[in-house]
Amino acid sequence: MQIQELKGKRVAFWGMGKECSSFLPLLRERLQELTPALLNDSPLSDSEMAWTAQNGIAPIICGEEISSALKNFDVIIKSPGVSCYRPEILSAKSLGVIFTSPVSLWFAEHADARTICVTGTKGKSTTSAMIAHLLKCSGLKVALTGNIGNPVWGFDLGFQSYDWWVIELSSYQLSELKISPNVAVLTNLYPEHQDWHRSTQQYYDDKLRLFRYLGPNSRAVINYDFKGRVCLPPAQILYFNCREGFSQRDGWFWSESDRIFPSSGMPFQGEHNFINACAALTVAKLVGVDLVCAQEALRSFIPLPHRLEVLGEREGLIYVDDSISTIPESALAAVRAFSGRPITLLLGGFDRGQEWSELAESLIKVKVHAVITMGQNRALILEALQDAKQSAPDGGSETLLLPSQNLDE
């Protein structure tokens, strides 16, 4: 669906996130006669009410009134945070209501844009930023956008001046997208967001939609650890994190069997970040970036915040913020980045329905000094850690467990 197809339709926006709020003013400029409604699950603040009035939005429908109002619209432009699996949405679709999103409309409007789309459970923001940085350092004009926090419509006025669009896409955004980017990247795939997708398998299916509609001239860049997840002709797939592509081992980056440059002295740490770098190198080579230039670019890359971000050091203690780790696999990867040092780990937060036993066993095995459990899922994590200690040969005697109600403690 393109913007012109909204002309004469009864249109509503659902949600006031960055995607919708960046797109709405442009839509009103293109279709001045359109007066969209706003659906919002929670009541609007005074500033939000002022914003809707300024942008000619009416009516405003909030909370429980939304379900019965959906049938009154032809098209609903939905924020990514609104699950497409909600019963009221499925019911409205059965009545012929069309649901779309700002990012879906962007792809429909910009079919000629050269796009590199990145997804994965973890590492997609870092990988997207690395790709954009490597391409920019080679002299290309690049837009870094999408789920990384820069909405695609925020760049719209100058889109033709970009050589490449690097677009991070979440599972929420991909759930209803049908696109064929020039390059599609998968960093990894682990269980997450079961509450939004309703099941782990549906989450996987939605993530992998990025590869479902790829045209024959598109290329897929896949972490070799997850090679069985994507079904495409072999000629369309480039693997990384393996000896058949870019990898990092023995203190070096390798391209197949060629040792290309040392991995020491990089501004990032952790095996998972070296894997992200291998994904970025694969894409850079694919679009013609020289490897000498890529090496220099990697060394000047500035890591994103909240990802093994060193906050400071005091009395010999290093304080690290890795709060973006919201699944057990990424938490363990962060711990391994500091192996050989006594680690005190603050662990817990929102309950996403994760399984904690494997992480607990690994933390006891590597003899983490202490684990402070907190957040909504603290009891589940503590129970898994206690079970792991009991099963350990030494009873997990070297790991302290410190339950906490909140950070104030």
PDB file of C-alpha atoms in Angstrom, residues 5-182:
ATOM      1  CA  GLU A   5      -4.102   4.751  -1.637  1.00  0.00           C
ATOM      2  CA  LEU A   6      -5.071   6.296   1.699  1.00  0.00           C
ATOM      3  CA  LYS A   7      -6.877   9.118  -0.095  1.00  0.00           C
ATOM      4  CA  GLY A   8     -10.577   9.084   0.718  1.00  0.00           C
ATOM      5  CA  LYS A   9     -10.132   6.350   3.323  1.00  0.00           C
ATOM      6  CA  ARG A  10     -11.082   6.410   6.984  1.00  0.00           C
ATOM      7  CA  VAL A  11      -7.615   6.265   8.557  1.00  0.00           C
ATOM      8  CA  ALA A  12      -6.470   5.890  12.149  1.00  0.00           C
ATOM      9  CA  PHE A  13      -3.049   5.777  13.771  1.00  0.00           C
ATOM     10  CA  TRP A  14      -2.599   3.335  16.630  1.00  0.00           C
ATOM     11  CA  GLY A  15       0.088   4.439  19.064  1.00  0.00           C
ATOM     12  CA  MET A  16       2.222   7.544  19.489  1.00  0.00           C
ATOM     13  CA  GLY A  17       5.693   6.041  19.231  1.00  0.00           C
ATOM     14  CA  LYS A  18       8.522   7.494  17.165  1.00  0.00           C
ATOM     15  CA  GLU A  19       7.477   5.724  13.967  1.00  0.00           C
ATOM     16  CA  CYS A  20       3.933   7.051  13.876  1.00  0.00           C
ATOM     17  CA  SER A  21       4.714  10.515  15.209  1.00  0.00           C
ATOM     18  CA  SER A  22       7.476  11.034  12.617  1.00  0.00           C
ATOM     19  CA  PHE A  23       5.278   9.841   9.754  1.00  0.00           C
ATOM     20  CA  LEU A  24       2.017  11.595  10.599  1.00  0.00           C
ATOM     21  CA  PRO A  25       3.062  15.201   9.790  1.00  0.00           C
ATOM     22  CA  LEU A  26       4.439  14.079   6.427  1.00  0.00           C
ATOM     23  CA  LEU A  27       1.232  12.184   5.667  1.00  0.00           C
ATOM     24  CA  ARG A  28      -0.846  15.260   6.492  1.00  0.00           C
ATOM     25  CA  GLU A  29       1.361  17.286   4.149  1.00  0.00           C
ATOM     26  CA  ARG A  30       0.890  14.804   1.312  1.00  0.00           C
ATOM     27  CA  LEU A  31      -2.854  14.313   1.902  1.00  0.00           C
ATOM     28  CA  GLN A  32      -4.055  17.595   3.332  1.00  0.00           C
ATOM     29  CA  GLU A  33      -7.704  16.596   3.176  1.00  0.00           C
ATOM     30  CA  LEU A  34      -7.053  13.584   5.417  1.00  0.00           C
ATOM     31  CA  THR A  35      -8.086  13.856   9.069  1.00  0.00           C
ATOM     32  CA  PRO A  36      -6.785  10.720  10.788  1.00  0.00           C
ATOM     33  CA  ALA A  37      -7.988   9.464  14.136  1.00  0.00           C
ATOM     34  CA  LEU A  38      -5.694   8.351  16.933  1.00  0.00           C
ATOM     35  CA  LEU A  39      -6.035   5.142  18.912  1.00  0.00           C
ATOM     36  CA  ASN A  40      -3.948   4.912  22.055  1.00  0.00           C
ATOM     37  CA  ASP A  41      -4.009   2.209  24.703  1.00  0.00           C
ATOM     38  CA  SER A  42      -3.427   4.698  27.518  1.00  0.00           C
ATOM     39  CA  PRO A  43      -4.832   8.215  28.085  1.00  0.00           C
ATOM     40  CA  LEU A  44      -2.857  11.050  26.502  1.00  0.00           C
ATOM     41  CA  SER A  45      -0.832  13.548  28.489  1.00  0.00           C
ATOM     42  CA  ASP A  46      -1.439  17.282  28.109  1.00  0.00           C
ATOM     43  CA  SER A  47       1.563  17.618  25.796  1.00  0.00           C
ATOM     44  CA  GLU A  48       0.350  14.717  23.662  1.00  0.00           C
ATOM     45  CA  MET A  49      -3.108  16.263  23.441  1.00  0.00           C
ATOM     46  CA  ALA A  50      -1.542  19.520  22.276  1.00  0.00           C
ATOM     47  CA  TRP A  51       0.479  17.641  19.651  1.00  0.00           C
ATOM     48  CA  THR A  52      -2.609  15.894  18.269  1.00  0.00           C
ATOM     49  CA  ALA A  53      -4.469  19.209  18.021  1.00  0.00           C
ATOM     50  CA  GLN A  54      -1.520  20.793  16.231  1.00  0.00           C
ATOM     51  CA  ASN A  55      -1.464  17.950  13.691  1.00  0.00           C
ATOM     52  CA  GLY A  56      -5.196  17.877  13.033  1.00  0.00           C
ATOM     53  CA  ILE A  57      -5.939  14.492  14.579  1.00  0.00           C
ATOM     54  CA  ALA A  58      -9.536  13.667  15.481  1.00  0.00           C
ATOM     55  CA  PRO A  59     -11.127  11.818  17.110  1.00  0.00           C
ATOM     56  CA  ILE A  60      -8.925  10.401  19.869  1.00  0.00           C
ATOM     57  CA  ILE A  61      -9.944   6.990  21.155  1.00  0.00           C
ATOM     58  CA  CYS A  62      -8.264   5.452  24.185  1.00  0.00           C
ATOM     59  CA  GLY A  63      -8.283   2.280  26.245  1.00  0.00           C
ATOM     60  CA  GLU A  64     -11.213  -0.111  26.157  1.00  0.00           C
ATOM     61  CA  GLU A  65     -13.064   1.953  23.548  1.00  0.00           C
ATOM     62  CA  ILE A  66     -10.557   0.920  20.871  1.00  0.00           C
ATOM     63  CA  SER A  67     -11.896  -2.605  20.308  1.00  0.00           C
ATOM     64  CA  SER A  68     -15.379  -1.499  19.310  1.00  0.00           C
ATOM     65  CA  ALA A  69     -14.039   1.400  17.209  1.00  0.00           C
ATOM     66  CA  LEU A  70     -11.745  -0.610  14.905  1.00  0.00           C
ATOM     67  CA  LYS A  71     -14.536  -1.582  12.510  1.00  0.00           C
ATOM     68  CA  ASN A  72     -15.191   2.108  11.781  1.00  0.00           C
ATOM     69  CA  PHE A  73     -11.908   2.509   9.879  1.00  0.00           C
ATOM     70  CA  ASP A  74     -10.697   1.350   6.485  1.00  0.00           C
ATOM     71  CA  VAL A  75      -6.972   1.516   7.276  1.00  0.00           C
ATOM     72  CA  ILE A  76      -5.138   1.529  10.601  1.00  0.00           C
ATOM     73  CA  ILE A  77      -1.474   2.550  10.683  1.00  0.00           C
ATOM     74  CA  LYS A  78      -0.095   0.673  13.655  1.00  0.00           C
ATOM     75  CA  SER A  79       2.909   1.327  15.885  1.00  0.00           C
ATOM     76  CA  PRO A  80       5.305  -1.639  16.222  1.00  0.00           C
ATOM     77  CA  GLY A  81       4.537  -2.008  19.921  1.00  0.00           C
ATOM     78  CA  VAL A  82       0.914  -2.967  19.203  1.00  0.00           C
ATOM     79  CA  SER A  83       0.874  -6.734  18.673  1.00  0.00           C
ATOM     80  CA  CYS A  84      -0.754  -7.830  15.430  1.00  0.00           C
ATOM     81  CA  TYR A  85      -1.921 -10.961  17.279  1.00  0.00           C
ATOM     82  CA  ARG A  86      -4.283  -9.140  19.623  1.00  0.00           C
ATOM     83  CA  PRO A  87      -7.789 -10.655  19.342  1.00  0.00           C
ATOM     84  CA  GLU A  88      -9.423  -7.338  18.470  1.00  0.00           C
ATOM     85  CA  ILE A  89      -7.018  -6.871  15.551  1.00  0.00           C
ATOM     86  CA  LEU A  90      -7.667 -10.360  14.214  1.00  0.00           C
ATOM     87  CA  SER A  91     -11.400  -9.696  14.483  1.00  0.00           C
ATOM     88  CA  ALA A  92     -11.113  -6.357  12.670  1.00  0.00           C
ATOM     89  CA  LYS A  93      -9.078  -7.969   9.878  1.00  0.00           C
ATOM     90  CA  SER A  94     -11.844 -10.518   9.372  1.00  0.00           C
ATOM     91  CA  LEU A  95     -14.193  -7.568   8.742  1.00  0.00           C
ATOM     92  CA  GLY A  96     -11.888  -6.159   6.065  1.00  0.00           C
ATOM     93  CA  VAL A  97      -9.991  -3.541   8.053  1.00  0.00           C
ATOM     94  CA  ILE A  98      -6.480  -3.108   6.624  1.00  0.00           C
ATOM     95  CA  PHE A  99      -3.558  -2.815   9.036  1.00  0.00           C
ATOM     96  CA  THR A 100      -0.246  -1.381   7.928  1.00  0.00           C
ATOM     97  CA  SER A 101       2.709   0.447   9.484  1.00  0.00           C
ATOM     98  CA  PRO A 102       4.889   3.471   8.758  1.00  0.00           C
ATOM     99  CA  VAL A 103       7.841   1.250   7.837  1.00  0.00           C
ATOM    100  CA  SER A 104       5.682  -0.808   5.454  1.00  0.00           C
ATOM    101  CA  LEU A 105       4.489   2.382   3.755  1.00  0.00           C
ATOM    102  CA  TRP A 106       8.105   3.579   3.533  1.00  0.00           C
ATOM    103  CA  PHE A 107       9.213   0.478   1.642  1.00  0.00           C
ATOM    104  CA  ALA A 108       6.235   0.811  -0.705  1.00  0.00           C
ATOM    105  CA  GLU A 109       7.138   4.450  -1.411  1.00  0.00           C
ATOM    106  CA  HIS A 110      10.883   3.841  -1.820  1.00  0.00           C
ATOM    107  CA  ALA A 111      11.139   0.757  -3.980  1.00  0.00           C
ATOM    108  CA  ASP A 112      14.288   2.094  -5.659  1.00  0.00           C
ATOM    109  CA  ALA A 113      16.227   2.751  -2.443  1.00  0.00           C
ATOM    110  CA  ARG A 114      19.211   0.447  -1.914  1.00  0.00           C
ATOM    111  CA  THR A 115      18.638  -1.202   1.437  1.00  0.00           C
ATOM    112  CA  ILE A 116      20.595  -3.326   3.899  1.00  0.00           C
ATOM    113  CA  CYS A 117      18.166  -4.687   6.490  1.00  0.00           C
ATOM    114  CA  VAL A 118      19.424  -6.212   9.729  1.00  0.00           C
ATOM    115  CA  THR A 119      17.542  -8.347  12.220  1.00  0.00           C
ATOM    116  CA  GLY A 120      18.318 -10.830  14.977  1.00  0.00           C
ATOM    117  CA  THR A 121      17.486 -11.345  18.616  1.00  0.00           C
ATOM    118  CA  LYS A 122      20.644  -9.622  19.789  1.00  0.00           C
ATOM    119  CA  GLY A 123      23.368  -7.626  18.093  1.00  0.00           C
ATOM    120  CA  LYS A 124      21.202  -6.066  15.404  1.00  0.00           C
ATOM    121  CA  SER A 125      21.727  -2.473  16.576  1.00  0.00           C
ATOM    122  CA  THR A 126      25.495  -2.884  16.936  1.00  0.00           C
ATOM    123  CA  THR A 127      25.747  -4.695  13.606  1.00  0.00           C
ATOM    124  CA  SER A 128      23.638  -2.050  11.859  1.00  0.00           C
ATOM    125  CA  ALA A 129      25.789   0.721  13.327  1.00  0.00           C
ATOM    126  CA  MET A 130      28.995  -1.106  12.350  1.00  0.00           C
ATOM    127  CA  ILE A 131      27.794  -1.609   8.776  1.00  0.00           C
ATOM    128  CA  ALA A 132      26.819   2.043   8.449  1.00  0.00           C
ATOM    129  CA  HIS A 133      30.166   3.141   9.904  1.00  0.00           C
ATOM    130  CA  LEU A 134      32.207   0.937   7.570  1.00  0.00           C
ATOM    131  CA  LEU A 135      30.294   2.182   4.536  1.00  0.00           C
ATOM    132  CA  LYS A 136      30.526   5.830   5.588  1.00  0.00           C
ATOM    133  CA  CYS A 137      34.275   5.544   6.156  1.00  0.00           C
ATOM    134  CA  SER A 138      34.646   4.295   2.584  1.00  0.00           C
ATOM    135  CA  GLY A 139      33.053   7.493   1.282  1.00  0.00           C
ATOM    136  CA  LEU A 140      29.492   6.274   0.772  1.00  0.00           C
ATOM    137  CA  LYS A 141      26.474   8.303   1.888  1.00  0.00           C
ATOM    138  CA  VAL A 142      24.543   6.159   4.342  1.00  0.00           C
ATOM    139  CA  ALA A 143      21.326   6.535   6.339  1.00  0.00           C
ATOM    140  CA  LEU A 144      21.251   4.495   9.563  1.00  0.00           C
ATOM    141  CA  THR A 145      17.634   4.098  10.526  1.00  0.00           C
ATOM    142  CA  GLY A 146      14.809   1.869  11.739  1.00  0.00           C
ATOM    143  CA  ASN A 147      14.523   0.215  15.120  1.00  0.00           C
ATOM    144  CA  ILE A 148      17.864   1.695  16.177  1.00  0.00           C
ATOM    145  CA  GLY A 149      15.943   4.860  17.078  1.00  0.00           C
ATOM    146  CA  ASN A 150      15.946   6.904  13.866  1.00  0.00           C
ATOM    147  CA  PRO A 151      12.560   6.392  12.139  1.00  0.00           C
ATOM    148  CA  VAL A 152      12.749   5.846   8.382  1.00  0.00           C
ATOM    149  CA  TRP A 153      10.412   8.746   7.655  1.00  0.00           C
ATOM    150  CA  GLY A 154      12.706  11.128   9.497  1.00  0.00           C
ATOM    151  CA  PHE A 155      15.080  10.888   6.507  1.00  0.00           C
ATOM    152  CA  ASP A 156      12.427  11.084   3.796  1.00  0.00           C
ATOM    153  CA  LEU A 157      13.146  14.496   2.308  1.00  0.00           C
ATOM    154  CA  GLY A 158      16.668  13.540   1.297  1.00  0.00           C
ATOM    155  CA  PHE A 159      16.340   9.841   0.536  1.00  0.00           C
ATOM    156  CA  GLN A 160      17.646  10.053  -3.025  1.00  0.00           C
ATOM    157  CA  SER A 161      20.968  11.452  -1.820  1.00  0.00           C
ATOM    158  CA  TYR A 162      21.863   8.257   0.064  1.00  0.00           C
ATOM    159  CA  ASP A 163      23.885   5.467  -1.517  1.00  0.00           C
ATOM    160  CA  TRP A 164      22.638   2.957   1.046  1.00  0.00           C
ATOM    161  CA  TRP A 165      19.984   2.691   3.722  1.00  0.00           C
ATOM    162  CA  VAL A 166      21.001   0.529   6.675  1.00  0.00           C
ATOM    163  CA  ILE A 167      17.733  -0.364   8.390  1.00  0.00           C
ATOM    164  CA  GLU A 168      17.458  -2.257  11.655  1.00  0.00           C
ATOM    165  CA  LEU A 169      14.189  -4.196  11.811  1.00  0.00           C
ATOM    166  CA  SER A 170      12.637  -5.731  14.912  1.00  0.00           C
ATOM    167  CA  SER A 171      10.373  -8.760  14.988  1.00  0.00           C
ATOM    168  CA  TYR A 172       7.480  -6.378  15.683  1.00  0.00           C
ATOM    169  CA  GLN A 173       8.191  -4.458  12.482  1.00  0.00           C
ATOM    170  CA  LEU A 174       8.778  -7.590  10.411  1.00  0.00           C
ATOM    171  CA  SER A 175       5.625  -9.409  11.517  1.00  0.00           C
ATOM    172  CA  GLU A 176       3.571  -8.078   8.597  1.00  0.00           C
ATOM    173  CA  LEU A 177       6.248  -6.848   6.183  1.00  0.00           C
ATOM    174  CA  LYS A 178       6.680  -8.209   2.665  1.00  0.00           C
ATOM    175  CA  ILE A 179       9.960  -6.728   1.430  1.00  0.00           C
ATOM    176  CA  SER A 180      13.007  -7.661  -0.613  1.00  0.00           C
ATOM    177  CA  PRO A 181      15.999  -5.584   0.512  1.00  0.00           C
ATOM    178  CA  ASN A 182      19.239  -5.727  -1.441  1.00  0.00           C
TER     179      ASN A 182
END
